[in-house]
Amino acid sequence: QVQLVESGGGLVQPGGSLRLSCAASGSIVSINAMAWYRQTPGKARELVATITSGSSTKYADSAKGRFTISRDNAKNTVYLQMNSLKPEDTAVYYCNAEIKTNYVGRYWGQGTQVTVSS
């Protein structure tokens, strides 16, 4: 079994910063791409950022210049550093990873709430 556990969400004022973490555990052979998504009520889940096993990154236009995705392969952990946060960044943030156990599957974390408000 594989589990992804997110942490680091919370309430922050506009212009502030938060760092999200997502740690994978279980019978992991290797982890390929990892990503962060976010979702607000009534809307589809949207991709925020991705990072490959070789640490190549891609960002949604809304995240470029403000968010940074990174990973620590030794810890099976992906991070999302979020700076200059705006009220429209308020959402539940989910991590996603393509993980090889005895097969390759995509796994989701349980989500962490980020609220940007004064």
Backbone as a chain_set.jsonl record, in Angstrom:
{"seq": "QVQLVESGGGLVQPGGSLRLSCAASGSIVSINAMAWYRQTPGKARELVATITSGSSTKYADSAKGRFTISRDNAKNTVYLQMNSLKPEDTAVYYCNAEIKTNYVGRYWGQGTQVTVSS", "coords": {"N": [[0.837, -1.187, 0.0], [0.385, 2.283, -0.649], [0.789, 5.531, 0.624], [0.011, 8.985, 0.607], [0.737, 11.865, 2.326], [-0.202, 15.049, 3.085], [0.891, 18.247, 4.34], [1.085, 21.47, 5.979], [-0.735, 23.38, 5.17], [-3.031, 26.164, 5.78], [-4.161, 29.265, 7.293], [-3.459, 32.348, 5.837], [-2.364, 35.713, 5.345], [-3.076, 37.944, 2.588], [-0.382, 38.271, 0.298], [1.352, 36.866, 1.849], [3.234, 33.827, 2.697], [3.378, 30.268, 2.248], [4.426, 26.908, 2.852], [3.914, 23.894, 1.454], [3.972, 20.396, 2.109], [4.402, 17.019, 1.024], [4.482, 13.755, 1.766], [5.405, 10.567, 0.703], [4.732, 7.173, 1.439], [5.229, 3.648, 2.093], [5.262, 0.589, 0.178], [7.344, 1.35, -1.798], [8.977, 1.393, -4.875], [10.002, 3.163, -6.778], [9.569, 6.656, -7.597], [7.965, 8.476, -10.018], [6.821, 11.158, -11.833], [5.719, 13.943, -9.856], [3.181, 16.002, -8.439], [1.277, 19.001, -7.787], [-2.081, 19.814, -7.234], [-5.078, 21.819, -7.177], [-8.279, 22.635, -5.755], [-11.414, 24.241, -5.749], [-14.677, 24.775, -4.286], [-17.251, 23.528, -6.363], [-15.788, 23.667, -8.653], [-13.591, 22.203, -11.134], [-10.791, 20.089, -10.373], [-7.604, 21.545, -10.594], [-4.433, 21.637, -12.235], [-1.481, 22.67, -10.671], [1.364, 22.61, -10.456], [4.102, 20.639, -11.683], [6.651, 18.124, -11.27], [9.335, 16.303, -12.513], [11.033, 13.091, -12.193], [13.608, 13.76, -12.647], [13.686, 16.319, -11.814], [12.709, 18.327, -13.519], [10.537, 21.022, -14.099], [7.144, 22.277, -14.342], [4.663, 24.824, -14.579], [1.377, 26.071, -13.842], [-0.085, 28.933, -15.406], [-1.056, 30.669, -13.485], [0.523, 30.192, -11.34], [3.135, 30.7, -11.994], [6.189, 32.309, -11.282], [5.495, 32.814, -8.67], [5.081, 30.462, -7.198], [6.98, 27.583, -6.209], [7.91, 24.381, -7.034], [9.401, 21.518, -5.617], [11.472, 18.635, -4.854], [12.457, 15.978, -2.652], [14.141, 13.305, -3.152], [15.261, 11.359, -1.557], [13.696, 11.408, 0.65], [11.247, 10.851, -0.334], [9.465, 12.949, -0.854], [7.539, 15.769, -1.822], [7.446, 19.266, -2.355], [5.738, 22.443, -2.105], [6.405, 25.631, -2.433], [4.868, 28.572, -1.733], [4.556, 31.848, -2.532], [3.768, 35.373, -2.193], [0.961, 35.209, -1.904], [-2.467, 35.157, -2.964], [-5.964, 36.027, -2.533], [-7.402, 34.499, -4.362], [-5.965, 32.186, -4.504], [-6.922, 30.565, -2.601], [-7.926, 27.376, -1.69], [-8.377, 23.786, -1.661], [-5.505, 21.938, -1.543], [-3.941, 19.363, -3.297], [-1.654, 16.665, -3.406], [-0.116, 14.634, -5.905], [1.151, 11.63, -7.23], [3.086, 9.554, -9.366], [3.723, 6.321, -8.84], [5.855, 3.555, -8.458], [5.258, 0.357, -7.411], [4.669, -2.872, -7.085], [3.519, -2.523, -9.42], [2.785, 0.242, -11.625], [1.226, 3.086, -10.455], [-1.082, 5.866, -10.015], [-1.329, 8.093, -7.354], [-3.166, 9.828, -4.79], [-3.032, 12.44, -2.362], [-4.722, 13.361, 0.746], [-5.465, 15.954, 0.794], [-4.996, 19.422, 1.648], [-6.056, 22.324, 3.282], [-5.806, 25.594, 2.09], [-6.087, 28.881, 2.925], [-6.415, 32.168, 1.978], [-6.642, 35.174, 3.305], [-7.545, 38.336, 4.705]], "CA": [[0.0, 0.0, 0.0], [1.085, 3.559, -0.706], [0.05, 6.636, 1.225], [0.547, 10.333, 0.464], [0.24, 12.694, 3.415], [0.132, 16.458, 2.923], [0.898, 19.105, 5.51], [1.555, 22.825, 5.734], [-1.797, 24.33, 4.841], [-3.471, 27.018, 6.87], [-4.668, 30.596, 6.993], [-2.384, 33.314, 5.645], [-2.823, 36.988, 4.803], [-2.611, 38.234, 1.221], [1.025, 38.638, 0.239], [2.129, 35.958, 2.677], [3.811, 32.615, 2.121], [3.178, 28.965, 2.88], [5.146, 25.8, 2.229], [3.224, 22.615, 1.57], [4.785, 19.19, 1.98], [3.656, 15.79, 0.774], [5.389, 12.633, 1.926], [4.908, 9.261, 0.262], [5.244, 6.051, 2.225], [4.701, 2.347, 1.689], [6.151, -0.316, -0.55], [7.71, 2.157, -2.967], [10.203, 1.066, -5.597], [10.474, 4.441, -7.296], [8.534, 7.661, -7.833], [8.178, 9.232, -11.249], [6.4, 12.551, -11.696], [4.93, 14.358, -8.71], [2.473, 17.219, -8.828], [0.297, 19.625, -6.909], [-3.332, 20.276, -7.809], [-5.928, 22.504, -6.208], [-9.699, 22.58, -6.093], [-12.353, 25.05, -4.982], [-16.023, 24.21, -4.399], [-17.965, 23.719, -7.614], [-14.873, 23.733, -9.804], [-12.764, 21.028, -11.368], [-9.428, 20.138, -9.831], [-6.688, 22.095, -11.593], [-3.011, 21.407, -12.043], [-0.723, 23.846, -10.254], [2.771, 22.444, -10.808], [4.594, 19.273, -11.763], [8.093, 17.94, -11.246], [9.691, 14.955, -12.936], [12.029, 12.435, -11.357], [14.849, 14.478, -12.878], [13.474, 17.677, -11.283], [12.194, 19.307, -14.467], [9.3, 21.552, -13.545], [6.197, 23.041, -15.143], [3.726, 25.54, -13.731], [0.22, 26.757, -14.401], [0.188, 30.369, -15.547], [-1.41, 31.34, -12.236], [1.553, 29.895, -10.337], [4.465, 31.103, -12.454], [6.791, 33.456, -10.638], [5.12, 32.902, -7.251], [5.164, 29.141, -6.568], [8.106, 26.747, -6.593], [7.793, 22.967, -6.67], [10.684, 20.839, -5.477], [11.314, 17.302, -4.281], [13.588, 15.346, -1.995], [13.95, 11.901, -3.515], [15.667, 10.508, -0.43], [12.599, 11.415, 1.619], [9.989, 10.614, -1.064], [8.656, 14.113, -0.48], [7.439, 16.892, -2.744], [7.129, 20.517, -1.673], [5.253, 23.57, -2.891], [6.625, 26.918, -1.783], [3.92, 29.531, -2.295], [4.829, 33.22, -2.102], [2.869, 36.409, -2.722], [-0.347, 34.558, -2.012], [-3.631, 35.995, -3.262], [-7.219, 35.378, -2.112], [-7.824, 33.503, -5.36], [-5.212, 30.94, -4.286], [-7.649, 29.779, -1.615], [-8.363, 26.103, -2.257], [-7.784, 22.577, -1.094], [-4.366, 21.539, -2.357], [-3.719, 17.915, -3.297], [-0.491, 16.169, -4.121], [-0.33, 13.481, -6.761], [2.43, 11.051, -7.621], [3.114, 8.289, -10.105], [4.6, 5.533, -7.973], [6.033, 2.146, -8.811], [5.366, -0.649, -6.371], [4.759, -4.014, -7.986], [2.978, -1.975, -10.659], [2.854, 1.703, -11.595], [-0.087, 3.672, -10.251], [-1.142, 7.261, -9.585], [-1.876, 8.174, -6.014], [-3.537, 11.163, -4.325], [-3.113, 12.729, -0.948], [-6.063, 13.648, 1.257], [-5.724, 17.378, 0.621], [-4.757, 20.348, 2.748], [-6.751, 23.583, 3.005], [-5.076, 26.86, 2.104], [-7.01, 30.017, 2.908], [-5.715, 33.45, 1.915], [-7.652, 36.155, 3.694], [-7.148, 39.294, 5.735]], "C": [[0.876, 1.243, 0.0], [0.187, 4.633, -0.104], [0.783, 7.94, 0.957], [-0.083, 11.195, 1.546], [0.747, 14.114, 3.241], [0.133, 17.166, 4.273], [1.314, 20.503, 5.082], [0.492, 23.825, 5.347], [-2.171, 25.185, 6.038], [-4.005, 28.337, 6.364], [-3.494, 31.566, 6.9], [-2.971, 34.586, 5.052], [-2.358, 37.16, 3.358], [-1.183, 38.773, 1.24], [1.928, 37.722, 1.043], [2.601, 34.722, 1.941], [3.403, 31.389, 2.931], [4.026, 27.943, 2.139], [4.385, 24.515, 2.506], [4.224, 21.477, 1.383], [3.879, 18.003, 1.722], [4.652, 14.634, 0.793], [4.716, 11.337, 1.513], [5.535, 8.171, 1.102], [4.588, 4.759, 1.74], [5.746, 1.552, 0.936], [6.561, 0.304, -1.891], [9.016, 1.662, -3.572], [10.823, 2.347, -6.142], [9.277, 5.361, -7.507], [8.886, 8.413, -9.096], [7.738, 10.673, -11.033], [5.585, 12.751, -10.424], [4.318, 15.695, -9.055], [1.625, 17.734, -7.681], [-0.89, 20.092, -7.747], [-4.061, 21.082, -6.739], [-7.366, 22.495, -6.711], [-10.486, 23.481, -5.153], [-13.747, 24.487, -5.206], [-16.687, 24.542, -5.738], [-17.095, 23.785, -8.844], [-14.08, 22.443, -9.931], [-11.395, 21.203, -10.723], [-8.486, 20.614, -10.932], [-5.24, 21.854, -11.218], [-2.309, 22.71, -11.697], [0.73, 23.745, -10.723], [3.125, 20.961, -10.848], [6.111, 19.257, -11.7], [8.397, 16.491, -11.596], [10.704, 14.345, -11.963], [13.396, 13.099, -11.511], [14.786, 15.938, -12.482], [13.194, 18.728, -12.344], [10.819, 19.737, -13.993], [8.45, 22.262, -14.597], [5.176, 23.643, -14.193], [2.516, 26.013, -14.518], [0.551, 28.244, -14.474], [-0.063, 31.107, -14.241], [-0.336, 31.181, -11.167], [2.938, 30.408, -10.722], [4.947, 32.359, -11.754], [6.473, 33.59, -9.157], [5.307, 31.581, -6.515], [6.405, 28.411, -7.079], [7.871, 25.324, -6.109], [9.185, 22.368, -6.607], [10.439, 19.467, -4.858], [12.614, 16.855, -3.638], [13.408, 13.853, -2.213], [14.319, 10.958, -2.373], [14.548, 10.388, 0.595], [11.247, 11.119, 0.97], [8.987, 11.729, -0.803], [8.699, 15.168, -1.577], [6.956, 18.109, -1.957], [6.513, 21.513, -2.656], [5.438, 24.827, -2.048], [5.747, 27.943, -2.478], [4.185, 30.899, -1.684], [3.825, 34.175, -2.733], [1.457, 35.866, -2.923], [-1.472, 35.569, -2.172], [-4.9, 35.292, -2.772], [-7.681, 34.304, -3.098], [-7.002, 32.225, -5.317], [-5.887, 30.049, -3.246], [-8.242, 28.54, -2.259], [-7.892, 24.97, -1.361], [-6.696, 22.121, -2.063], [-4.099, 20.044, -2.168], [-2.383, 17.595, -3.965], [-0.852, 14.877, -4.847], [1.035, 12.947, -7.17], [2.224, 9.763, -8.398], [4.17, 7.409, -9.447], [4.645, 4.083, -8.432], [6.158, 1.317, -7.533], [5.62, -1.962, -7.092], [4.048, -3.704, -9.301], [3.105, -0.456, -10.542], [1.438, 2.26, -11.455], [0.02, 5.136, -9.857], [-1.898, 7.329, -8.26], [-2.136, 9.629, -5.656], [-3.404, 11.252, -2.818], [-4.524, 13.109, -0.559], [-6.444, 15.116, 1.104], [-5.426, 18.189, 1.867], [-5.338, 21.71, 2.36], [-5.778, 24.753, 3.108], [-6.099, 27.979, 1.97], [-6.203, 31.305, 2.97], [-6.749, 34.544, 2.16], [-7.08, 37.099, 4.749], [-8.172, 39.308, 6.86]], "O": [[1.965, 1.254, 0.574], [-1.027, 4.63, -0.307], [2.007, 8.009, 1.059], [-1.307, 11.246, 1.666], [1.952, 14.364, 3.246], [-0.533, 16.742, 5.218], [1.825, 20.706, 3.98], [0.788, 25.012, 5.208], [-1.699, 24.967, 7.154], [-4.267, 28.511, 5.174], [-2.637, 31.599, 7.783], [-3.968, 34.535, 4.333], [-1.35, 36.578, 2.958], [-0.823, 39.607, 2.071], [3.151, 37.799, 0.924], [2.403, 34.579, 0.735], [3.125, 31.469, 4.127], [4.306, 28.093, 0.95], [4.234, 24.104, 3.656], [5.179, 21.579, 0.614], [2.726, 17.984, 2.151], [5.543, 14.547, -0.051], [3.593, 11.048, 1.925], [6.717, 8.23, 1.438], [3.55, 4.771, 1.078], [6.947, 1.804, 1.041], [6.171, -0.164, -2.96], [10.026, 1.528, -2.881], [12.021, 2.584, -5.986], [8.133, 4.913, -7.584], [9.995, 8.933, -9.225], [8.242, 11.339, -10.129], [4.864, 11.859, -9.976], [4.863, 16.444, -9.867], [1.303, 17.009, -6.74], [-0.727, 20.681, -8.816], [-3.713, 21.036, -5.559], [-7.634, 22.369, -7.906], [-10.267, 23.492, -3.942], [-13.986, 23.798, -6.198], [-16.68, 25.691, -6.18], [-17.596, 23.94, -9.957], [-13.919, 21.693, -8.968], [-10.91, 22.321, -10.552], [-8.56, 20.143, -12.067], [-4.871, 21.865, -10.044], [-2.517, 23.73, -12.353], [1.261, 24.684, -11.316], [2.531, 20.143, -10.146], [6.772, 20.241, -12.03], [7.796, 15.567, -11.047], [11.167, 15.006, -11.033], [14.239, 13.014, -10.618], [15.702, 16.71, -12.767], [13.419, 19.914, -12.1], [10.027, 18.913, -13.537], [8.958, 22.773, -15.595], [4.857, 23.07, -13.15], [2.613, 26.317, -15.707], [1.365, 28.749, -13.701], [0.641, 32.066, -13.923], [-0.292, 31.946, -10.203], [3.815, 30.535, -9.866], [4.218, 33.346, -11.644], [7.101, 34.385, -8.457], [5.655, 31.576, -5.334], [6.824, 28.592, -8.222], [7.658, 25.091, -4.919], [10.043, 22.671, -7.437], [9.337, 19.172, -4.395], [13.706, 17.282, -4.014], [12.608, 13.213, -1.531], [13.743, 9.878, -2.245], [14.459, 9.396, 1.318], [10.218, 11.134, 1.645], [7.807, 11.476, -0.562], [9.742, 15.426, -2.177], [6.164, 17.991, -1.021], [6.733, 21.439, -3.865], [4.717, 25.052, -1.077], [5.873, 28.155, -3.684], [4.056, 31.088, -0.475], [3.126, 33.826, -3.684], [0.848, 36.045, -3.977], [-1.445, 36.664, -1.611], [-4.898, 34.071, -2.614], [-8.287, 33.31, -2.696], [-7.315, 31.271, -6.029], [-5.47, 28.91, -3.036], [-8.968, 28.63, -3.249], [-7.114, 25.172, -0.428], [-6.946, 21.943, -3.255], [-4.04, 19.536, -1.048], [-2.033, 18.197, -4.979], [-1.76, 14.144, -4.455], [1.962, 13.717, -7.424], [1.309, 8.987, -8.122], [5.362, 7.713, -9.491], [3.624, 3.474, -8.749], [7.035, 1.545, -6.7], [6.696, -2.146, -7.661], [3.993, -4.55, -10.193], [3.483, 0.066, -9.493], [0.557, 1.936, -12.251], [1.075, 5.595, -9.42], [-2.949, 6.712, -8.081], [-1.453, 10.539, -6.126], [-3.629, 10.282, -2.095], [-5.418, 13.176, -1.403], [-7.61, 15.479, 1.265], [-5.581, 17.712, 2.992], [-5.134, 22.185, 1.243], [-5.032, 24.881, 4.078], [-6.877, 28.015, 1.017], [-5.409, 31.512, 3.888], [-7.615, 34.799, 1.323], [-6.247, 36.713, 5.569], [-8.016, 40.055, 7.827]]}, "num_chains": 1, "name": "protein.A"}
